[in-house]
Amino acid sequence: MLSKGIGTLATTTTMAARSLSIAHIPRHKLRRVFTPLSFSSSASEARKLVLYSKPGCCLCDGLKEKLHAAFSLSGPDSLHDIVLQVRDITSNPEWEKAYQYEIPVLAKVLSDGTEEILPRLSPRLGPELVQKKIAAAFRQ
């Protein structure tokens, strides 16, 4: 009886090893995302950042480039789990009225769907500092 149990364990271990080798992903391609355990559905939803912009706005274009660079950086302040949505204020009269003199405007979407306007980022900031400031805003 004991030898039958050991044989079953060895077979199970061999099968598990085979299945692991089939699904092997090279270490350099792994992306680690740590999410806290939660029983609400919001834990599986991505964090969202909105950029209010409009065509022909050089400050907006500059910020878009910095955001693109910041999102591609890795490290402790990685933004890979944040979804960026760019909104053209000319497509919505409410957005245009609210932000026409303020663009570019960044807003963090809260869990209840409301938006929190983030402090304006200086055009002189490099991508690394943009990344750190956005990551800090999402930690609050």
XYZ file of N, CA, C and O in Angstrom:
560
model
N 0.838 -1.198 0.000
C 0.000 0.000 0.000
C 0.870 1.244 0.000
O 0.594 2.187 -0.721
N 1.931 1.239 0.789
C 2.817 2.378 0.870
C 3.502 2.626 -0.467
O 3.588 3.744 -0.935
N 3.944 1.548 -1.139
C 4.643 1.735 -2.411
C 3.701 2.285 -3.477
O 4.118 3.041 -4.340
N 2.415 1.933 -3.429
C 1.456 2.458 -4.384
C 1.283 3.960 -4.191
O 1.220 4.722 -5.144
N 1.264 4.418 -2.947
C 1.139 5.844 -2.647
C 2.354 6.617 -3.131
O 2.249 7.696 -3.689
N 3.541 6.050 -2.948
C 4.762 6.721 -3.387
C 4.794 6.786 -4.908
O 5.157 7.808 -5.483
N 4.370 5.725 -5.581
C 4.336 5.721 -7.046
C 3.383 6.771 -7.579
O 3.674 7.453 -8.563
N 2.235 6.913 -6.921
C 1.260 7.926 -7.331
C 1.835 9.320 -7.132
O 1.700 10.189 -7.994
N 2.531 9.529 -6.015
C 3.150 10.817 -5.739
C 4.216 11.130 -6.780
O 4.276 12.242 -7.295
N 5.038 10.138 -7.137
C 6.089 10.345 -8.132
C 5.478 10.676 -9.489
O 5.966 11.549 -10.201
N 4.394 9.975 -9.866
C 3.725 10.242 -11.133
C 3.138 11.645 -11.141
O 3.274 12.372 -12.112
N 2.507 12.031 -10.045
C 1.918 13.367 -9.940
C 3.006 14.432 -10.033
O 2.853 15.427 -10.732
N 4.130 14.215 -9.347
C 5.237 15.169 -9.380
C 5.806 15.278 -10.786
O 6.078 16.367 -11.270
N 5.967 14.138 -11.476
C 6.488 14.143 -12.849
C 5.540 14.887 -13.776
O 5.968 15.692 -14.593
N 4.221 14.642 -13.621
C 3.240 15.326 -14.465
C 3.265 16.825 -14.196
O 3.197 17.634 -15.118
N 3.403 17.198 -12.928
C 3.444 18.619 -12.593
C 4.688 19.268 -13.189
O 4.639 20.373 -13.712
N 5.810 18.557 -13.122
C 7.043 19.092 -13.690
C 6.913 19.267 -15.198
O 7.372 20.248 -15.761
N 6.272 18.303 -15.872
C 6.068 18.423 -17.312
C 5.190 19.616 -17.644
O 5.463 20.359 -18.563
N 4.105 19.809 -16.867
C 3.219 20.924 -17.161
C 3.910 22.255 -16.891
O 3.678 23.231 -17.577
N 4.804 22.304 -15.903
C 5.533 23.532 -15.644
C 6.522 23.840 -16.753
O 6.701 24.983 -17.139
N 7.155 22.807 -17.290
C 8.130 23.068 -18.337
C 7.449 23.527 -19.629
O 8.023 24.288 -20.379
N 6.222 23.110 -19.868
C 5.493 23.542 -21.058
C 5.133 25.016 -20.945
O 5.223 25.764 -21.899
N 4.773 25.464 -19.747
C 4.324 26.838 -19.549
C 5.465 27.747 -19.086
O 5.231 28.786 -18.529
N 6.704 27.346 -19.336
C 7.852 28.129 -18.892
C 7.886 29.481 -19.600
O 7.777 29.579 -20.812
N 8.023 30.533 -18.796
C 8.140 31.891 -19.327
C 9.521 32.392 -18.926
O 9.882 32.327 -17.752
N 10.310 32.864 -19.882
C 11.643 33.366 -19.528
C 11.558 34.455 -18.464
O 10.651 35.282 -18.466
N 12.507 34.441 -17.558
C 12.506 35.359 -16.416
C 12.462 36.822 -16.855
O 11.810 37.653 -16.233
N 13.137 37.177 -17.948
C 13.170 38.566 -18.376
C 11.835 39.042 -18.949
O 11.636 40.229 -19.141
N 10.897 38.137 -19.207
C 9.598 38.531 -19.739
C 8.508 38.568 -18.673
O 7.381 38.927 -18.960
N 8.852 38.201 -17.441
C 7.865 38.208 -16.366
C 7.594 39.633 -15.916
O 8.487 40.457 -15.831
N 6.352 39.918 -15.655
C 5.964 41.215 -15.096
C 5.222 40.932 -13.810
O 4.200 40.272 -13.808
N 5.753 41.433 -12.731
C 5.138 41.170 -11.431
C 4.201 42.308 -11.075
O 4.604 43.466 -11.063
N 2.977 41.971 -10.807
C 1.995 42.941 -10.340
C 1.419 42.390 -9.052
O 0.840 41.314 -9.039
N 1.622 43.103 -7.967
C 1.123 42.676 -6.675
C -0.134 43.447 -6.355
O -0.115 44.665 -6.321
N -1.208 42.748 -6.160
C -2.458 43.395 -5.794
C -2.903 42.851 -4.454
O -2.761 41.661 -4.180
N -3.418 43.686 -3.592
C -3.875 43.207 -2.297
C -5.100 42.314 -2.449
O -5.880 42.495 -3.381
N -5.215 41.363 -1.526
C -6.390 40.502 -1.544
C -7.590 41.306 -1.088
O -7.517 42.079 -0.148
N -8.676 41.130 -1.775
C -9.883 41.870 -1.436
C -11.079 41.085 -1.917
O -10.997 40.331 -2.879
N -12.196 41.276 -1.267
C -13.404 40.580 -1.666
C -14.285 41.447 -2.552
O -15.317 41.026 -3.010
N -13.861 42.693 -2.796
C -14.663 43.549 -3.663
C -14.177 43.415 -5.093
O -13.048 43.034 -5.345
N -15.031 43.769 -6.045
C -14.665 43.655 -7.444
C -13.704 44.747 -7.870
O -13.075 44.653 -8.898
N -13.541 45.802 -7.067
C -12.669 46.907 -7.454
C -11.198 46.514 -7.423
O -10.385 47.183 -8.036
N -10.829 45.450 -6.721
C -9.433 45.037 -6.655
C -8.931 44.587 -8.020
O -7.767 44.730 -8.333
N -9.813 44.056 -8.853
C -9.387 43.569 -10.155
C -9.421 44.662 -11.217
O -8.921 44.474 -12.304
N -10.014 45.807 -10.896
C -10.085 46.897 -11.861
C -8.768 47.647 -11.895
O -8.114 47.838 -10.886
N -8.380 48.110 -13.092
C -7.154 48.867 -13.235
C -7.326 50.271 -12.667
O -8.420 50.823 -12.657
N -6.219 50.831 -12.213
C -6.240 52.221 -11.773
C -6.224 53.086 -13.028
O -5.614 52.726 -14.028
N -6.904 54.234 -12.978
C -7.074 55.051 -14.174
C -6.599 56.473 -13.959
O -6.851 57.075 -12.925
N -5.951 57.004 -14.999
C -5.484 58.376 -15.037
C -6.038 59.001 -16.308
O -5.978 58.399 -17.379
N -6.610 60.190 -16.184
C -7.198 60.881 -17.333
C -6.373 62.124 -17.630
O -6.023 62.876 -16.715
N -6.067 62.322 -18.903
C -5.411 63.543 -19.348
C -6.394 64.311 -20.216
O -6.828 63.822 -21.256
N -6.786 65.494 -19.750
C -7.637 66.373 -20.544
C -6.719 67.218 -21.418
O -5.781 67.856 -20.923
N -6.996 67.203 -22.709
C -6.119 67.813 -23.694
C -6.947 68.344 -24.848
O -8.177 68.212 -24.853
N -6.269 68.953 -25.838
C -6.953 69.314 -27.080
C -5.905 69.392 -28.189
O -4.718 69.620 -27.916
N -6.333 69.208 -29.429
C -5.398 69.271 -30.548
C -4.746 70.654 -30.642
O -5.392 71.672 -30.372
N -3.464 70.674 -30.998
C -2.758 71.930 -31.170
C -2.225 72.534 -29.894
O -1.655 73.625 -29.914
N -2.368 71.877 -28.778
C -1.882 72.377 -27.488
C -0.462 71.843 -27.272
O -0.279 70.647 -27.036
N 0.533 72.725 -27.365
C 1.917 72.265 -27.251
C 2.248 71.763 -25.837
O 3.016 70.815 -25.677
N 1.651 72.363 -24.807
C 1.864 71.857 -23.448
C 1.284 70.452 -23.294
O 1.861 69.592 -22.639
N 0.127 70.229 -23.911
C -0.521 68.910 -23.863
C 0.349 67.868 -24.566
O 0.557 66.767 -24.053
N 0.849 68.235 -25.743
C 1.693 67.305 -26.503
C 2.968 66.967 -25.731
O 3.397 65.814 -25.698
N 3.553 67.983 -25.078
C 4.744 67.742 -24.272
C 4.471 66.807 -23.112
O 5.264 65.913 -22.813
N 3.332 67.001 -22.441
C 2.978 66.137 -21.313
C 2.681 64.720 -21.797
O 3.062 63.750 -21.144
N 2.017 64.589 -22.934
C 1.750 63.251 -23.491
C 3.055 62.502 -23.722
O 3.166 61.316 -23.394
N 4.057 63.187 -24.284
C 5.360 62.551 -24.520
C 6.011 62.136 -23.203
O 6.546 61.026 -23.094
N 5.961 63.010 -22.206
C 6.548 62.682 -20.895
C 5.812 61.512 -20.249
O 6.423 60.637 -19.641
N 4.477 61.500 -20.364
C 3.700 60.397 -19.794
C 4.039 59.083 -20.489
O 4.191 58.051 -19.831
N 4.155 59.126 -21.805
C 4.512 57.912 -22.550
C 5.862 57.375 -22.058
O 6.009 56.179 -21.808
N 6.835 58.259 -21.889
C 8.146 57.848 -21.394
C 8.047 57.340 -19.950
O 8.650 56.323 -19.606
N 7.285 58.029 -19.105
C 7.141 57.625 -17.704
C 6.466 56.270 -17.578
O 6.838 55.457 -16.731
N 5.485 55.999 -18.432
C 4.779 54.720 -18.385
C 5.666 53.574 -18.864
O 5.417 52.426 -18.530
N 6.679 53.871 -19.648
C 7.550 52.803 -20.148
C 8.682 52.483 -19.172
O 9.375 51.480 -19.346
N 8.881 53.316 -18.150
C 9.930 53.064 -17.160
C 9.498 51.973 -16.187
O 8.315 51.836 -15.876
N 10.466 51.228 -15.693
C 10.165 50.224 -14.667
C 10.714 50.739 -13.334
O 11.114 51.889 -13.233
N 10.731 49.906 -12.340
C 11.250 50.294 -11.034
C 10.175 50.321 -9.985
O 9.029 49.932 -10.233
N 10.518 50.806 -8.782
C 9.562 50.786 -7.668
C 8.349 51.677 -7.892
O 7.309 51.468 -7.299
N 8.481 52.681 -8.754
C 7.360 53.584 -9.032
C 6.703 53.279 -10.375
O 6.100 54.155 -11.000
N 6.803 52.050 -10.817
C 6.271 51.652 -12.120
C 4.788 52.004 -12.254
O 4.015 51.875 -11.317
N 4.409 52.454 -13.447
C 3.023 52.836 -13.728
C 2.328 51.816 -14.618
O 1.286 52.111 -15.195
N 2.881 50.615 -14.727
C 2.357 49.611 -15.657
C 0.932 49.163 -15.349
O 0.239 48.679 -16.228
N 0.481 49.345 -14.122
C -0.881 48.921 -13.778
C -1.877 50.081 -13.846
O -3.021 49.949 -13.430
N -1.453 51.212 -14.377
C -2.332 52.373 -14.514
C -2.706 52.533 -15.985
O -1.858 52.464 -16.864
N -3.976 52.748 -16.233
C -4.475 52.961 -17.593
C -4.613 54.467 -17.814
O -5.242 55.152 -17.021
N -4.002 54.954 -18.890
C -4.081 56.374 -19.230
C -5.138 56.573 -20.306
O -5.128 55.912 -21.331
N -6.055 57.483 -20.050
C -7.082 57.839 -21.033
C -6.901 59.314 -21.374
O -6.892 60.163 -20.487
N -6.731 59.610 -22.665
C -6.599 60.988 -23.126
C -7.966 61.437 -23.633
O -8.560 60.782 -24.480
N -8.445 62.554 -23.085
C -9.751 63.086 -23.481
C -9.578 64.436 -24.168
O -8.967 65.352 -23.609
N -10.137 64.542 -25.356
C -10.122 65.781 -26.114
C -11.267 66.651 -25.612
O -12.437 66.299 -25.785
N -10.931 67.787 -25.005
C -11.984 68.620 -24.411
C -12.913 69.233 -25.457
O -14.032 69.613 -25.136
N -12.472 69.299 -26.712
C -13.332 69.871 -27.754
C -14.453 68.921 -28.153
O -15.371 69.315 -28.857
N -14.387 67.681 -27.677
C -15.432 66.708 -28.011
C -16.581 66.702 -27.006
O -17.570 65.997 -27.201
N -16.450 67.480 -25.923
C -17.473 67.490 -24.881
C -17.586 68.912 -24.325
O -16.629 69.422 -23.728
N -18.729 69.563 -24.488
C -18.886 70.948 -24.020
C -18.615 71.136 -22.522
O -18.076 72.173 -22.113
N -18.946 70.141 -21.696
C -18.695 70.253 -20.256
C -17.200 70.273 -19.962
O -16.733 71.048 -19.127
N -16.446 69.394 -20.630
C -15.000 69.359 -20.438
C -14.375 70.661 -20.937
O -13.486 71.210 -20.299
N -14.859 71.134 -22.081
C -14.295 72.358 -22.647
C -14.526 73.549 -21.710
O -13.626 74.350 -21.465
N -15.722 73.650 -21.174
C -16.036 74.740 -20.254
C -15.179 74.655 -18.986
O -14.679 75.664 -18.490
N -15.001 73.450 -18.480
C -14.268 73.256 -17.228
C -12.756 73.439 -17.383
O -12.094 73.953 -16.476
N -12.194 73.030 -18.517
C -10.735 72.948 -18.627
C -10.111 73.792 -19.739
O -8.907 73.739 -19.929
N -10.900 74.601 -20.454
C -10.356 75.302 -21.619
C -9.155 76.192 -21.290
O -8.260 76.349 -22.118
N -9.090 76.739 -20.093
C -7.973 77.605 -19.717
C -6.957 76.907 -18.810
O -6.014 77.548 -18.356
N -7.166 75.635 -18.562
C -6.328 74.903 -17.612
C -5.498 73.785 -18.234
O -4.604 73.272 -17.575
N -5.806 73.370 -19.452
C -5.151 72.190 -20.015
C -3.645 72.406 -20.154
O -3.210 73.542 -20.328
N -2.886 71.342 -20.035
C -3.280 69.963 -19.778
C -3.643 69.740 -18.310
O -3.039 70.310 -17.418
N -4.651 68.915 -18.099
C -5.129 68.594 -16.758
C -5.066 67.086 -16.576
O -5.549 66.332 -17.425
N -4.467 66.648 -15.469
C -4.434 65.227 -15.113
C -5.414 64.990 -13.968
O -5.470 65.783 -13.020
N -6.158 63.900 -14.074
C -7.105 63.538 -13.021
C -6.980 62.049 -12.718
O -6.870 61.230 -13.629
N -7.017 61.744 -11.447
C -7.014 60.347 -10.988
C -8.473 59.930 -10.809
O -9.251 60.643 -10.163
N -8.853 58.796 -11.395
C -10.214 58.292 -11.240
C -10.268 57.489 -9.947
O -9.515 56.529 -9.768
N -11.145 57.899 -9.060
C -11.299 57.242 -7.760
C -12.174 55.997 -7.891
O -12.841 55.793 -8.907
N -12.194 55.185 -6.859
C -12.936 53.919 -6.893
C -14.436 54.111 -7.113
O -15.104 53.241 -7.660
N -14.975 55.280 -6.712
C -16.406 55.520 -6.913
C -16.712 56.155 -8.273
O -17.846 56.519 -8.556
N -15.669 56.317 -9.119
C -15.863 56.861 -10.461
C -15.665 58.363 -10.558
O -15.601 58.911 -11.650
N -15.568 59.047 -9.421
C -15.315 60.483 -9.454
C -13.835 60.721 -9.778
O -13.022 59.803 -9.705
N -13.518 61.958 -10.137
C -12.149 62.287 -10.500
C -11.548 63.281 -9.525
O -12.227 64.193 -9.061
N -10.288 63.084 -9.232
C -9.528 63.999 -8.388
C -8.466 64.646 -9.266
O -7.609 63.956 -9.824
N -8.530 65.959 -9.414
C -7.559 66.679 -10.227
C -6.210 66.658 -9.514
O -6.124 66.975 -8.321
N -5.166 66.296 -10.246
C -3.820 66.246 -9.680
C -3.138 67.597 -9.872
O -3.462 68.341 -10.802
N -2.181 67.917 -9.008
C -1.444 69.167 -9.186
C -0.744 69.194 -10.552
O -0.298 68.165 -11.045
N -0.662 70.384 -11.132
C -0.033 70.546 -12.440
C 1.433 70.121 -12.375
O 2.144 70.472 -11.439
N 1.862 69.372 -13.387
C 3.255 68.956 -13.481
C 4.029 69.980 -14.301
O 3.579 70.380 -15.383
N 5.169 70.385 -13.816
C 5.997 71.348 -14.531
C 6.470 70.743 -15.852
O 6.885 69.578 -15.901
N 6.455 71.528 -16.925
C 6.974 71.029 -18.209
C 8.468 70.723 -18.152
O 8.987 70.033 -19.018
N 9.146 71.212 -17.121
C 10.593 70.979 -16.983
C 10.935 69.642 -16.344
O 12.093 69.253 -16.318
N 9.937 68.951 -15.795
C 10.192 67.655 -15.150
C 10.567 66.608 -16.190
O 9.976 66.549 -17.269
N 11.511 65.767 -15.822
C 11.867 64.637 -16.670
C 10.903 63.485 -16.443
O 10.120 63.493 -15.480
N 10.947 62.468 -17.306
C 10.044 61.316 -17.173
C 10.137 60.601 -15.826
O 9.135 60.138 -15.307
N 11.342 60.552 -15.245
C 11.509 59.867 -13.960
C 10.727 60.580 -12.851
O 10.075 59.929 -12.037
N 10.796 61.911 -12.834
C 10.055 62.654 -11.814
C 8.551 62.637 -12.077
O 7.759 62.592 -11.144
N 8.159 62.644 -13.345
C 6.736 62.509 -13.678
C 6.224 61.178 -13.151
O 5.164 61.099 -12.518
N 6.997 60.120 -13.383
C 6.625 58.793 -12.900
C 6.473 58.795 -11.376
O 5.476 58.298 -10.851
N 7.433 59.372 -10.666
C 7.389 59.390 -9.199
C 6.188 60.179 -8.685
O 5.533 59.769 -7.729
N 5.898 61.310 -9.293
C 4.774 62.134 -8.837
C 3.429 61.443 -9.067
O 2.548 61.493 -8.222
N 3.288 60.783 -10.206
C 2.027 60.071 -10.474
C 1.894 58.872 -9.540
O 0.828 58.631 -8.980
N 2.987 58.136 -9.354
C 2.939 56.991 -8.444
C 2.586 57.444 -7.029
O 1.779 56.801 -6.353
N 3.152 58.564 -6.587
C 2.841 59.092 -5.249
C 1.374 59.491 -5.149
O 0.736 59.262 -4.116
N 0.834 60.067 -6.210
C -0.585 60.462 -6.190
C -1.493 59.246 -6.059
O -2.530 59.311 -5.397
N -1.103 58.116 -6.643
C -1.930 56.910 -6.551
C -1.720 56.181 -5.236
O -2.531 55.339 -4.874
N -0.662 56.478 -4.511
C -0.454 55.867 -3.188
C -1.293 56.569 -2.124
O -1.510 56.040 -1.055
N -1.734 57.788 -2.378
C -2.487 58.559 -1.374
C -3.908 58.078 -1.283
O -4.543 57.682 -2.163
